[in-house]
Short mmCIF file of C-alpha atoms in Angstrom, two decimals:
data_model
loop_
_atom_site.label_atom_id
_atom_site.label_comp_id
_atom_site.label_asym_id
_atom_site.label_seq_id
_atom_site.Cartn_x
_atom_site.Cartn_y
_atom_site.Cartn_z
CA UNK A 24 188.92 112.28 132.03
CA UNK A 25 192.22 110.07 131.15
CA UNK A 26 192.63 108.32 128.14
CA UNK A 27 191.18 104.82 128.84
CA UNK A 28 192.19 101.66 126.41
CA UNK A 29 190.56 98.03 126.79
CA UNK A 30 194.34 96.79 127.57
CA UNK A 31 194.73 99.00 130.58
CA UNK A 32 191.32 98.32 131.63
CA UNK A 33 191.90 94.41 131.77
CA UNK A 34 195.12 94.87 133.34
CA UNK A 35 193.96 97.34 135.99
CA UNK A 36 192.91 94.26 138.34
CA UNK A 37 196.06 92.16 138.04
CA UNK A 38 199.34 93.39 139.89
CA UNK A 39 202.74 91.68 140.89
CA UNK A 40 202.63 91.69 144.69
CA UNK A 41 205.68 90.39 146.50
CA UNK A 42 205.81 87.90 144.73
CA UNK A 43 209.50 88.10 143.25
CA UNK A 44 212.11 86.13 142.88
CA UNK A 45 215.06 88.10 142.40
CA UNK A 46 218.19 86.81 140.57
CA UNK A 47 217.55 82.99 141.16
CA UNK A 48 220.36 80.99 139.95
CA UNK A 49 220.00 77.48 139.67
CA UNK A 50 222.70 74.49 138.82
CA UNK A 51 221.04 71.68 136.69
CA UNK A 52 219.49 69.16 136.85
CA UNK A 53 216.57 71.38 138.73
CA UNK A 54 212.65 71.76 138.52
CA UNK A 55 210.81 74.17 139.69
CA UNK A 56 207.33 73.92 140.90
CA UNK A 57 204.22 76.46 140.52
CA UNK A 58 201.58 75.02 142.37
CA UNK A 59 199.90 78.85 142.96
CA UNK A 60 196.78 78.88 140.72
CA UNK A 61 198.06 82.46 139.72
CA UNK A 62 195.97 83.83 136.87
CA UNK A 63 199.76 85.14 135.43
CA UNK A 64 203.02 83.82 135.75
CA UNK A 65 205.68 85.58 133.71
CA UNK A 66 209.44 83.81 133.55
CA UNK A 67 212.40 86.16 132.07
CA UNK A 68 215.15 84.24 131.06
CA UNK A 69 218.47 86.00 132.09
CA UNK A 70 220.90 83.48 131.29
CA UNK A 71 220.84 79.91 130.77
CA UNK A 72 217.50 78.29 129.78
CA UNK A 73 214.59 75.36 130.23
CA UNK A 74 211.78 73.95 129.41
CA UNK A 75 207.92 74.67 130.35
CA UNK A 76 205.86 71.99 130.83
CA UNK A 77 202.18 72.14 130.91
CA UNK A 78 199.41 70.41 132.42
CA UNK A 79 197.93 69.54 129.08
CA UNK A 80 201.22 68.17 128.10
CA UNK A 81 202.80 70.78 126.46
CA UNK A 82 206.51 71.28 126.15
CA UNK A 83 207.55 75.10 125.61
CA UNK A 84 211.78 75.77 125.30
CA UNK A 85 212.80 78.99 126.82
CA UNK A 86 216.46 80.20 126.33
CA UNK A 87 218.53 83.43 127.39
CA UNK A 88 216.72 86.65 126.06
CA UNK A 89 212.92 84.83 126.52
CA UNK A 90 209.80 85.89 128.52
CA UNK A 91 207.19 83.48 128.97
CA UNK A 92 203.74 84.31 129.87
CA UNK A 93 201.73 81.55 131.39
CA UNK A 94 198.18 81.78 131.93
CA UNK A 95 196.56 80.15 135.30
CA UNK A 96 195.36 78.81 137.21
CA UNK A 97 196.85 75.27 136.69
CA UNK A 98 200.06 74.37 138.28
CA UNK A 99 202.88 73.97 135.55
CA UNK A 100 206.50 73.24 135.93
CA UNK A 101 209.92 74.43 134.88
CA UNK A 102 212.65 72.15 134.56
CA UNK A 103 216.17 72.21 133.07
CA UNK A 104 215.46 69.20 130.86
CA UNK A 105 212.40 67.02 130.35
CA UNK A 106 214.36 64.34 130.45
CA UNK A 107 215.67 64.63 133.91
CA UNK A 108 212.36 65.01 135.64
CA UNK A 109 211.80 61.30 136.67
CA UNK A 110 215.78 61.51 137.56
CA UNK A 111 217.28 62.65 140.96
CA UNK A 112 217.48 66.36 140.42
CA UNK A 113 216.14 68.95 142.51
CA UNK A 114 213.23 70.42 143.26
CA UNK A 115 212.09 73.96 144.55
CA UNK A 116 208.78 75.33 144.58
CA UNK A 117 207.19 79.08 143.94
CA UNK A 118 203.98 79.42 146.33
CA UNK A 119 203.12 83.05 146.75
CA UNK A 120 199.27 82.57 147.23
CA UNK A 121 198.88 79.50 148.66
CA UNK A 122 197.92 79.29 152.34
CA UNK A 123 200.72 80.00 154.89
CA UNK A 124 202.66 81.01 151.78
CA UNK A 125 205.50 83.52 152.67
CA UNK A 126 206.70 85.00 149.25
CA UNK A 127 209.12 87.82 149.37
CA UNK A 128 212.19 89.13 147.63
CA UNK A 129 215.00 87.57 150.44
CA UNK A 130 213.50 83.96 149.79
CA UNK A 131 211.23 82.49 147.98
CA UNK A 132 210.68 78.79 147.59
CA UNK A 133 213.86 78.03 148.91
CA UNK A 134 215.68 79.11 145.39
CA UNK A 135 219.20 79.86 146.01
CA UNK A 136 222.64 80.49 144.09
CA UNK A 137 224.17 77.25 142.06
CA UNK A 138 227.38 76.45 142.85
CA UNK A 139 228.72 77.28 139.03
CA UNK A 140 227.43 80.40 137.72
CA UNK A 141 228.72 79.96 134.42
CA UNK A 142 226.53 76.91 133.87
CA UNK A 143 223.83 77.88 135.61
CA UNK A 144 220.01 79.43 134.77
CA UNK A 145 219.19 82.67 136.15
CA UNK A 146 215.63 83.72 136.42
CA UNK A 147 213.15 86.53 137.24
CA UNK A 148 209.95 85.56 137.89
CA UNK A 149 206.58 87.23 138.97
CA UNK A 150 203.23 85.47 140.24
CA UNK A 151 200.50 88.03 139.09
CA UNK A 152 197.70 88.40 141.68
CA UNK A 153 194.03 89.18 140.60
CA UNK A 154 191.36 91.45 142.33
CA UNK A 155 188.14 90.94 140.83
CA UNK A 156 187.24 89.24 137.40
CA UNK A 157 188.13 92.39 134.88
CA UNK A 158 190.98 90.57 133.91
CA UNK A 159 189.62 87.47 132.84
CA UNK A 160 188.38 88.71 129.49
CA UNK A 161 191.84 89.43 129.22
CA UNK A 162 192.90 86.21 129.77
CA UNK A 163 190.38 84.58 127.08
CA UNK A 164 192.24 86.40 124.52
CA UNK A 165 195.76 84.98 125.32
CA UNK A 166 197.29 81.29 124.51
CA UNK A 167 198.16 79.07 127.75
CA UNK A 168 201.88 80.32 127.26
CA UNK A 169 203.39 82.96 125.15
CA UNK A 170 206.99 83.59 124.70
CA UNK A 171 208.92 86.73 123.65
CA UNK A 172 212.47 87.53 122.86
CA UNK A 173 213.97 90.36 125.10
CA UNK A 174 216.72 92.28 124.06
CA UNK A 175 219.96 91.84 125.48
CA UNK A 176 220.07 95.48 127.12
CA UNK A 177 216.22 94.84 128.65
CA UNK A 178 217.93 91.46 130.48
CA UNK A 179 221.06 93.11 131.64
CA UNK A 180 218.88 96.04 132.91
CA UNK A 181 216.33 94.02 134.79
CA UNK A 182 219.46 92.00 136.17
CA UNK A 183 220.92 94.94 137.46
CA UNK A 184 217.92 96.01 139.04
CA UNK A 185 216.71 92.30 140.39
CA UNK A 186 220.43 92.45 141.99
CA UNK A 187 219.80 95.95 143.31
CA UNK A 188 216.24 94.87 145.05
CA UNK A 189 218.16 92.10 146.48
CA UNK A 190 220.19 94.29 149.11
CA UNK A 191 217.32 94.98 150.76
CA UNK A 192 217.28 98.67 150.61
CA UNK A 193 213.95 100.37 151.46
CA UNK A 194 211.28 100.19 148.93
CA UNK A 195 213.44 97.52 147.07
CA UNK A 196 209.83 94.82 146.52
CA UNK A 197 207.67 97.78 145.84
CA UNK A 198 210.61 98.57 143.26
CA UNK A 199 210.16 95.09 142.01
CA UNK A 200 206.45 94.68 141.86
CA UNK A 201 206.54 97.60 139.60
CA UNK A 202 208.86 96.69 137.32
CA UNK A 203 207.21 93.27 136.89
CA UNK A 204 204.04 95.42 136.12
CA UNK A 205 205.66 97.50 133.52
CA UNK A 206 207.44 94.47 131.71
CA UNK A 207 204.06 92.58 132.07
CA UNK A 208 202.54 95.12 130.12
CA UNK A 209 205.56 95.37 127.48
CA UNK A 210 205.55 92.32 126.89
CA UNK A 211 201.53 91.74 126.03
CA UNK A 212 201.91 94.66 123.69
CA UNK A 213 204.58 93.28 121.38
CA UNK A 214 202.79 90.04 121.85
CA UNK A 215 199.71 91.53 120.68
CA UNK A 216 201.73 93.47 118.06
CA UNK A 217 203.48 90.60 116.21
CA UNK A 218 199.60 88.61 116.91
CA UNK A 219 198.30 90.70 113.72
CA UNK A 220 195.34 88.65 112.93
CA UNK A 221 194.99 86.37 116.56
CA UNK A 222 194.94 89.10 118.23
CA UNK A 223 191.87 90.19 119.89
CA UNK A 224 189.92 92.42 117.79
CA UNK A 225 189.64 95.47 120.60
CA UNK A 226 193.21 95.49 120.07
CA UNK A 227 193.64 95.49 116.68
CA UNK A 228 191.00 98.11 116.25
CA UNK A 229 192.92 100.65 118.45
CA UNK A 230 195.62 100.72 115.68
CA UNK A 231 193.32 100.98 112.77
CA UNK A 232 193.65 104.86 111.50
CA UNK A 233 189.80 105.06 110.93
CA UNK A 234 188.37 102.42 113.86
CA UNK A 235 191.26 104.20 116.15
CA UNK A 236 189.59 107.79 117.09
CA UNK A 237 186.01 105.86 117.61
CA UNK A 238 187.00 103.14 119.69
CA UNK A 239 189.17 105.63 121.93
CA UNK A 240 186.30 107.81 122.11
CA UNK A 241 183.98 105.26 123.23
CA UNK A 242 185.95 103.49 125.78
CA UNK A 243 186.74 106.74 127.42
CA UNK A 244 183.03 107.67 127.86
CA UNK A 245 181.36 104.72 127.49
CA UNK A 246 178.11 106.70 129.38
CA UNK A 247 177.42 108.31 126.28
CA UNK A 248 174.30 107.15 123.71
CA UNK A 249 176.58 106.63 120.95
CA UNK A 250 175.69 105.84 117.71
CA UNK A 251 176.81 104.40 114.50
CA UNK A 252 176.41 108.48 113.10
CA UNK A 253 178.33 109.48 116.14
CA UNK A 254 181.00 107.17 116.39
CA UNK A 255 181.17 107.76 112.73
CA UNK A 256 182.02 111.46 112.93
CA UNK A 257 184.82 110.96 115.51
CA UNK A 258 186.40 108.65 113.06
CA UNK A 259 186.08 111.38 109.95
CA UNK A 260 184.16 108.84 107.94
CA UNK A 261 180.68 108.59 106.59
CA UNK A 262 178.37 106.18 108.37
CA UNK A 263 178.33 103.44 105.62
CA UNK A 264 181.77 103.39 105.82
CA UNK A 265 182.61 103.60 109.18
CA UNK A 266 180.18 100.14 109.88
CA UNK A 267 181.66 98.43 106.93
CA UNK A 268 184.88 98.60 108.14
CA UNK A 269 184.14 98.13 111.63
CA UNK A 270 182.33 95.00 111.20
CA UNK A 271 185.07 93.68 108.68
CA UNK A 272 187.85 94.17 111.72
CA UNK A 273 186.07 93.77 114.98
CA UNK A 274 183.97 90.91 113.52
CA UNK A 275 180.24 92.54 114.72
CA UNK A 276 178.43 95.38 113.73
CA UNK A 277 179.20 98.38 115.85
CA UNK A 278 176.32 99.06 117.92
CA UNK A 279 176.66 94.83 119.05
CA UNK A 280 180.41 95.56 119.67
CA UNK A 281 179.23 98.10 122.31
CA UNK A 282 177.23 96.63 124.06
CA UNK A 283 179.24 93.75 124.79
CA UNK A 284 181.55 95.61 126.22
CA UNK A 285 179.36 97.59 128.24
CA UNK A 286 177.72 94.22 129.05
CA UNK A 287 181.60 93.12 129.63
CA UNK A 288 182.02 96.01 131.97
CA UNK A 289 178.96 95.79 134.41
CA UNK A 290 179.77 91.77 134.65
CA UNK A 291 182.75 93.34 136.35
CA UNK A 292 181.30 95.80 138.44
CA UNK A 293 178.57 93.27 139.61
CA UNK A 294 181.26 91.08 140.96
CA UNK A 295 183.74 94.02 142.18
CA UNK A 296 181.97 96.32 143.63
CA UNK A 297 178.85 97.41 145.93
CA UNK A 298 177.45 99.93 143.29
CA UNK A 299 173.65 99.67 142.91
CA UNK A 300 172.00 98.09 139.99
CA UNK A 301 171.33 100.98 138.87
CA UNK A 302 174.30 102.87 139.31
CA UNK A 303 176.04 100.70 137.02
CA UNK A 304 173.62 100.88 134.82
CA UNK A 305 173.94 104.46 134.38
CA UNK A 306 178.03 103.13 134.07
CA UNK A 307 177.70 102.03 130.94
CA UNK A 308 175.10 103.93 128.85
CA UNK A 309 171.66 102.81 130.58
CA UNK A 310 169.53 105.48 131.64
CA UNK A 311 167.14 103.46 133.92
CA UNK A 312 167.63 99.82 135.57
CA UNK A 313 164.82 98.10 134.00
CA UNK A 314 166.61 99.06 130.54
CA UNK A 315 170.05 97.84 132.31
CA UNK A 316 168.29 94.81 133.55
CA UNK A 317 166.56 93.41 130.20
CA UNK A 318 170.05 94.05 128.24
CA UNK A 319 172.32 92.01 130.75
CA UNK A 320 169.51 89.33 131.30
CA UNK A 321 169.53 89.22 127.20
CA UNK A 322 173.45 89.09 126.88
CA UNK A 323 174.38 87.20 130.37
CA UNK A 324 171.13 84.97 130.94
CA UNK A 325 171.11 86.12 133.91
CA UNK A 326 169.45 89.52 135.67
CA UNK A 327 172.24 91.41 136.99
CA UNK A 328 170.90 91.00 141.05
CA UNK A 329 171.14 86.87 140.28
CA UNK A 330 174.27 87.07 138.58
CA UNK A 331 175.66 89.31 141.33
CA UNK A 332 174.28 86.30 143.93
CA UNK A 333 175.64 83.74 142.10
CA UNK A 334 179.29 85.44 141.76
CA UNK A 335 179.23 85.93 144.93
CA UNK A 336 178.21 82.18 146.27
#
């Protein structure tokens, strides 16, 4: 079995899907729209810059070099200036999702070339879809908008290759999607890097040299009736140790740390999936689906066949 981590898990349901805009270059004054209800927008700042503004009000600068990370589903806006939104400026619009929506790299929104390059904002952007609910722990742990400093050789690379998907060659979106996947992902890591103590704590035990090994171990077969002893051992510790620590970092003893993410993981399956109650009990560590049952109805307040009803209505 592959190495399994609670990032890749949480990002395993959320994919850019044509859904690009590729070298957008816009003359101020300008706003631009996101009416999507995308669980993920992220906004790479080539050259140029703006300013986010939030549906709560909040006011985010973004300059050449910057990725911003906004979290859904609420429209937002990006504009050149606050100060020239209630002036004549104009307006364009990114609606991948929406109904009758037609999103692909050649057009999208009806974002064009300015007329002055030199003065202008250019953009990548990618609207993240969502299949499923996996990644919505995922999206608990992050701030409405996060923003990153690229370096200048990661801009002028994705440039090049945002101006390379825009001839049209074959395979030139699916180039893009992936791209936007692979940045999405750098970019949450050094967010989660430079977090230290806000970020989550499934992340921050991964890096910890004695929490590391157990944690690994566990998410890869999370099946197994692990123990405290157990989990112990894999980290090279003694047991007294090992759930000192762990309860210090992760904030919960060990044993309650599992099973909320087993708990964690058949929400998910409930809602994606037509696996039996009791096959996803047996998923995550249960060996019979009354067992299964009691724990989710104990953690979720729900039994797993009404919470599967209700996600489903």
């Amino acid at each position: 079995m592959g190495r399994v981590d609670p990032l890749s898990s949480l990002l395993s349901g959320i994919r850019a899907e044509g859904s690009v805009v590729t070298h957008a270059v816009l003359s101020a004054p300008w706003t631009i729209r996101f009416p999507d209800d995308a669980p993920l927008t992220m906004i790479t700042v080539l050259r140029g810059g703006g300013t986010l503004l939030l549906p709560d009000g909040t006011e985010r600068a973004v300059g050449a070099g910057d990725t911003a990370i906004v979290c859904g589903p609420a429209p937002f806006r990006l504009v050149d200036r606050p100060s020239t939104v209630h002036s004549p400026h104009v307006t364009y619009e990114i609606s991948c999702f929406t109904r009758d929506a037609e999103c692909t790299a050649q057009e999208l929104g009806g974002i064009h070339w300015g007329t002055d390059e030199e003065e202008a904002t250019a953009l990548i952007v990618g609207a993240y879809r969502a299949s499923g609910h996996r990644h919505e722990r995922l999206l608990r742990a992050l701030p409405p908008v996060l923003v990153m400093k690229e370096d200048v050789e990661v801009c002028a690379w994705l440039e090049t290759a945002a101006a390379d998907a825009a001839r049209f060659s074959a395979g030139s979106q699916a180039l893009m999607d992936r791209l936007l996947d692979w940045a999405l992902v750098c970019t949450l890591r050094s967010w989660f890097d430079q977090a230290g103590a806000e970020a989550p704590s499934w992340y921050r035990g991964l890096a910890d040299p004695v929490l590391g090994p157990a944690l690994q171990a566990f998410h890869d077969q999370p099946a197994e009736a692990w123990t405290v002893a157990s989990l112990a051992a894999r980290a090279g510790v003694s047991r007294a140790l090992f759930a000192k620590r762990f309860t210090k970092l992760m904030g919960r003893p060990p044993l309650a740390y599992l099973t909320e993410c087993r708990m964690d993981e058949a929400e998910a399956l409930l809602t994606d999936t037509d696996l039996s109650v009791a096959q996803i009990g047996r998923s995550v560590g249960y060996a019979d689906a009354f067992g299964f049952s009691a724990a989710f109805k104990r953690h979720k307040g729900l039994s797993p066949s009404m919470f599967r009803t209700a996600a489903a209505a």
